[in-house]
């Protein structure tokens, strides 16, 4: 792929939807493609103080992803989100919280910033577990009902739109907490005195951030816009 094939006017969300491997490039430059997925590549680079040509050159080195998916239905996408992201969080968050607590207790005296990491992560884990349960208990059920062509009541339409707005706000808060944890750990840098548990904690926190970026991207930039489009079509007919 050459830089001439990467349209700088296209949104970050669309670029990552077409090639998920672009996500790693955007992350390496600190470009927010999930909550900020509506921004064009050109705008995002300008706001981040980055040279557009530099980012485009890096994107051009990325091969087309074999894992790129074109979900035929919103229900297919919901299934992917639940199986790849929600189940990961249900398993990882409690285990990682225990590990963070252990590392804080052992290394907190020499690394006082870990106390803040523990507090931020505890709040993050609680919020994320509540968030995914709320999505599955109502919003995703309404999306699947809409996807089947079943009529939604006025109350259900209002509920789904309100929940989409609320979930997007939640995503912003989650992103802020993850950014705070990244800053507190100096970009997940491994200290010289880090034991294997400390190293493991940092690696898993970094992976959690990467997974959350893709998770939020799939909801904010693909699922929710499709649902809004279907709602608009349904209410006009």
Tab-separated table of C-alpha atoms in Angstrom:
chain	number	residue	atom	x	y	z
A	1	UNK	CA	0.000	0.000	0.000
A	2	UNK	CA	1.280	3.492	-0.789
A	3	UNK	CA	0.545	6.775	0.903
A	4	UNK	CA	-1.436	7.910	-2.126
A	5	UNK	CA	-4.044	5.243	-1.400
A	6	UNK	CA	-4.622	6.493	2.164
A	7	UNK	CA	-7.156	9.307	1.979
A	8	UNK	CA	-6.358	11.814	4.708
A	9	UNK	CA	-9.950	13.085	4.622
A	10	UNK	CA	-11.326	9.715	5.720
A	11	UNK	CA	-12.252	9.318	9.350
A	12	UNK	CA	-10.071	7.353	11.734
A	13	UNK	CA	-12.993	5.041	12.520
A	14	UNK	CA	-13.514	4.152	8.874
A	15	UNK	CA	-9.788	3.570	8.323
A	16	UNK	CA	-9.598	1.155	11.253
A	17	UNK	CA	-12.847	-0.523	10.217
A	18	UNK	CA	-11.308	-1.200	6.801
A	19	UNK	CA	-7.979	-2.331	8.231
A	20	UNK	CA	-7.869	-3.095	11.989
A	21	UNK	CA	-4.060	-3.251	11.837
A	22	UNK	CA	-4.070	0.549	11.498
A	23	UNK	CA	-5.097	0.637	15.163
A	24	UNK	CA	-1.556	-0.221	16.295
A	25	UNK	CA	-0.123	2.634	14.206
A	26	UNK	CA	-2.566	5.145	15.647
A	27	UNK	CA	-1.817	3.902	19.170
A	28	UNK	CA	1.914	4.294	18.605
A	29	UNK	CA	1.357	7.966	17.727
A	30	UNK	CA	-1.129	8.522	20.549
A	31	UNK	CA	-3.996	9.126	18.104
A	32	UNK	CA	-7.453	8.393	19.519
A	33	UNK	CA	-9.253	6.317	16.887
A	34	UNK	CA	-12.008	5.000	19.170
A	35	UNK	CA	-13.688	7.879	21.016
A	36	UNK	CA	-12.212	10.266	18.441
A	37	UNK	CA	-13.054	8.090	15.469
A	38	UNK	CA	-15.170	10.737	13.715
A	39	UNK	CA	-12.135	12.939	13.085
A	40	UNK	CA	-10.375	12.752	9.739
A	41	UNK	CA	-6.788	11.550	9.614
A	42	UNK	CA	-5.663	15.036	8.608
A	43	UNK	CA	-7.526	16.689	11.477
A	44	UNK	CA	-6.298	14.155	14.029
A	45	UNK	CA	-2.671	14.673	12.981
A	46	UNK	CA	-3.029	18.445	13.132
A	47	UNK	CA	-4.595	18.325	16.599
A	48	UNK	CA	-1.836	16.011	17.837
A	49	UNK	CA	0.933	18.153	16.328
A	50	UNK	CA	2.002	15.339	14.006
A	51	UNK	CA	3.195	15.506	10.421
A	52	UNK	CA	0.485	13.962	8.236
A	53	UNK	CA	3.102	12.534	5.868
A	54	UNK	CA	4.866	10.749	8.733
A	55	UNK	CA	1.706	9.022	9.896
A	56	UNK	CA	0.641	8.160	6.342
A	57	UNK	CA	4.068	6.679	5.615
A	58	UNK	CA	3.745	4.453	8.685
A	59	UNK	CA	0.225	3.406	7.725
A	60	UNK	CA	1.511	2.523	4.268
A	61	UNK	CA	3.839	-0.085	5.759
A	62	UNK	CA	0.907	-1.987	7.250
A	63	UNK	CA	-0.350	-4.925	5.248
A	64	UNK	CA	-4.052	-5.390	4.622
A	65	UNK	CA	-5.478	-7.318	7.537
A	66	UNK	CA	-6.769	-10.833	6.945
A	67	UNK	CA	-8.789	-10.351	10.120
A	68	UNK	CA	-10.817	-7.468	8.731
A	69	UNK	CA	-14.469	-8.306	9.140
A	70	UNK	CA	-17.486	-7.038	7.290
A	71	UNK	CA	-20.332	-7.837	9.636
A	72	UNK	CA	-23.458	-8.500	7.617
A	73	UNK	CA	-25.759	-7.752	10.533
A	74	UNK	CA	-25.619	-5.784	13.740
A	75	UNK	CA	-26.320	-9.018	15.589
A	76	UNK	CA	-23.118	-10.509	14.149
A	77	UNK	CA	-21.187	-7.522	15.445
A	78	UNK	CA	-22.855	-7.764	18.871
A	79	UNK	CA	-21.811	-11.428	19.055
A	80	UNK	CA	-18.230	-10.458	18.232
A	81	UNK	CA	-18.160	-7.701	20.840
A	82	UNK	CA	-19.509	-10.019	23.535
A	83	UNK	CA	-17.287	-12.989	22.681
A	84	UNK	CA	-14.052	-11.093	22.022
A	85	UNK	CA	-14.293	-8.181	24.460
A	86	UNK	CA	-16.941	-8.704	27.145
A	87	UNK	CA	-15.870	-12.250	27.948
A	88	UNK	CA	-12.232	-11.153	28.020
A	89	UNK	CA	-13.119	-8.420	30.520
A	90	UNK	CA	-15.153	-10.745	32.726
A	91	UNK	CA	-12.169	-13.066	33.025
A	92	UNK	CA	-9.348	-10.541	33.044
A	93	UNK	CA	-10.591	-7.703	35.261
A	94	UNK	CA	-10.941	-9.657	38.548
A	95	UNK	CA	-7.647	-11.477	38.019
A	96	UNK	CA	-5.805	-8.300	37.058
A	97	UNK	CA	-7.284	-6.431	40.025
A	98	UNK	CA	-5.838	-9.070	42.348
A	99	UNK	CA	-2.458	-8.742	40.641
A	100	UNK	CA	-2.495	-4.935	40.855
A	101	UNK	CA	-3.330	-5.149	44.564
A	102	UNK	CA	-0.431	-7.572	45.110
A	103	UNK	CA	2.063	-5.389	43.257
A	104	UNK	CA	0.938	-2.279	45.136
A	105	UNK	CA	1.403	-4.035	48.491
A	106	UNK	CA	4.911	-5.258	47.605
A	107	UNK	CA	6.298	-2.319	45.616
A	108	UNK	CA	4.176	0.593	46.808
A	109	UNK	CA	6.800	1.902	49.221
A	110	UNK	CA	9.452	2.277	46.505
A	111	UNK	CA	6.944	3.307	43.852
A	112	UNK	CA	4.321	5.527	45.530
A	113	UNK	CA	2.594	6.153	42.190
A	114	UNK	CA	1.335	2.573	42.377
A	115	UNK	CA	-1.178	3.566	45.026
A	116	UNK	CA	-2.866	5.821	42.469
A	117	UNK	CA	-2.643	3.060	39.865
A	118	UNK	CA	-4.463	0.729	42.233
A	119	UNK	CA	-7.177	3.295	42.968
A	120	UNK	CA	-7.697	4.141	39.293
A	121	UNK	CA	-7.788	0.495	38.281
A	122	UNK	CA	-10.277	-0.422	40.999
A	123	UNK	CA	-12.659	2.299	39.796
A	124	UNK	CA	-12.052	1.297	36.176
A	125	UNK	CA	-12.747	-2.391	36.772
A	126	UNK	CA	-15.984	-1.702	38.623
A	127	UNK	CA	-17.213	0.713	35.966
A	128	UNK	CA	-16.336	-1.583	33.058
A	129	UNK	CA	-18.053	-4.611	34.572
A	130	UNK	CA	-21.205	-2.590	35.196
A	131	UNK	CA	-21.022	-1.148	31.693
A	132	UNK	CA	-20.825	-4.452	29.834
A	133	UNK	CA	-23.669	-5.950	31.877
A	134	UNK	CA	-25.891	-2.969	31.126
A	135	UNK	CA	-25.111	-3.211	27.433
A	136	UNK	CA	-26.048	-6.883	27.271
A	137	UNK	CA	-29.143	-6.609	29.486
A	138	UNK	CA	-30.940	-3.992	27.431
A	139	UNK	CA	-29.168	-2.070	24.674
A	140	UNK	CA	-27.836	-5.086	22.797
A	141	UNK	CA	-31.208	-6.828	23.081
A	142	UNK	CA	-32.891	-3.811	21.498
A	143	UNK	CA	-30.241	-3.669	18.760
A	144	UNK	CA	-30.861	-7.342	17.952
A	145	UNK	CA	-34.616	-6.760	17.929
A	146	UNK	CA	-34.118	-3.860	15.530
A	147	UNK	CA	-31.814	-6.024	13.440
A	148	UNK	CA	-34.521	-8.694	13.071
A	149	UNK	CA	-36.934	-6.101	11.735
A	150	UNK	CA	-39.188	-6.309	14.774
A	151	UNK	CA	-40.879	-2.967	15.495
A	152	UNK	CA	-39.658	-1.057	18.531
A	153	UNK	CA	-42.079	0.894	20.676
A	154	UNK	CA	-41.570	4.630	21.088
A	155	UNK	CA	-40.316	3.923	24.583
A	156	UNK	CA	-37.788	1.372	23.297
A	157	UNK	CA	-36.553	3.777	20.619
A	158	UNK	CA	-36.061	6.493	23.228
A	159	UNK	CA	-34.352	4.031	25.572
A	160	UNK	CA	-31.924	2.796	22.939
A	161	UNK	CA	-30.955	6.312	21.863
A	162	UNK	CA	-30.480	7.381	25.479
A	163	UNK	CA	-28.373	4.331	26.258
A	164	UNK	CA	-26.169	4.856	23.211
A	165	UNK	CA	-25.497	8.416	24.407
A	166	UNK	CA	-24.786	7.178	27.928
A	167	UNK	CA	-22.471	4.406	26.740
A	168	UNK	CA	-20.488	6.839	24.605
A	169	UNK	CA	-20.073	9.026	27.701
A	170	UNK	CA	-18.929	5.936	29.618
A	171	UNK	CA	-16.384	5.249	26.903
A	172	UNK	CA	-14.933	8.744	27.343
A	173	UNK	CA	-14.582	8.160	31.087
A	174	UNK	CA	-12.972	4.767	30.505
A	175	UNK	CA	-10.491	6.292	28.065
A	176	UNK	CA	-9.592	8.975	30.607
A	177	UNK	CA	-8.949	6.381	33.327
A	178	UNK	CA	-6.787	4.288	31.014
A	179	UNK	CA	-4.805	7.363	29.989
A	180	UNK	CA	-4.274	8.185	33.660
A	181	UNK	CA	-2.974	4.676	34.368
A	182	UNK	CA	-0.673	4.882	31.350
A	183	UNK	CA	0.671	8.236	32.552
A	184	UNK	CA	1.172	6.998	36.122
A	185	UNK	CA	3.202	4.025	34.860
A	186	UNK	CA	5.205	6.212	32.442
A	187	UNK	CA	3.765	4.413	29.432
A	188	UNK	CA	3.972	1.000	31.130
A	189	UNK	CA	7.741	1.361	31.510
A	190	UNK	CA	9.306	-1.466	33.518
A	191	UNK	CA	11.360	-0.235	36.535
A	192	UNK	CA	14.772	-1.742	37.190
A	193	UNK	CA	13.565	-3.349	40.422
A	194	UNK	CA	10.409	-4.851	38.911
A	195	UNK	CA	9.724	-8.465	39.812
A	196	UNK	CA	7.972	-10.858	37.369
A	197	UNK	CA	4.565	-9.959	38.863
A	198	UNK	CA	5.223	-6.254	38.349
A	199	UNK	CA	6.228	-6.876	34.730
A	200	UNK	CA	3.183	-9.059	34.193
A	201	UNK	CA	0.908	-6.373	35.609
A	202	UNK	CA	2.278	-3.716	33.264
A	203	UNK	CA	1.997	-5.983	30.215
A	204	UNK	CA	-1.595	-6.868	31.049
A	205	UNK	CA	-2.564	-3.243	31.706
A	206	UNK	CA	-1.166	-2.311	28.311
A	207	UNK	CA	-3.061	-5.163	26.638
A	208	UNK	CA	-6.253	-4.068	28.412
A	209	UNK	CA	-5.849	-0.597	26.938
A	210	UNK	CA	-5.297	-1.991	23.434
A	211	UNK	CA	-8.314	-4.285	23.696
A	212	UNK	CA	-10.482	-1.454	25.015
A	213	UNK	CA	-9.503	0.773	22.097
A	214	UNK	CA	-10.749	-1.837	19.615
A	215	UNK	CA	-13.798	-2.594	21.770
A	216	UNK	CA	-14.846	1.064	21.887
A	217	UNK	CA	-14.077	1.521	18.196
A	218	UNK	CA	-16.406	-1.307	17.245
A	219	UNK	CA	-19.205	0.197	19.292
A	220	UNK	CA	-18.749	3.945	18.744
A	221	UNK	CA	-17.746	3.851	15.082
A	222	UNK	CA	-19.602	0.823	13.714
A	223	UNK	CA	-22.398	-0.602	15.888
A	224	UNK	CA	-23.936	2.558	17.304
A	225	UNK	CA	-23.965	4.486	13.982
A	226	UNK	CA	-25.629	1.493	12.290
A	227	UNK	CA	-28.226	1.335	15.048
A	228	UNK	CA	-28.894	5.071	14.751
A	229	UNK	CA	-29.301	4.726	10.993
A	230	UNK	CA	-31.744	1.853	11.419
A	231	UNK	CA	-33.678	3.795	14.054
A	232	UNK	CA	-33.966	6.783	11.739
A	233	UNK	CA	-35.180	4.576	8.891
A	234	UNK	CA	-37.669	2.782	11.126
A	235	UNK	CA	-39.151	5.972	12.591
A	236	UNK	CA	-39.608	7.512	9.136
A	237	UNK	CA	-41.481	4.513	7.770
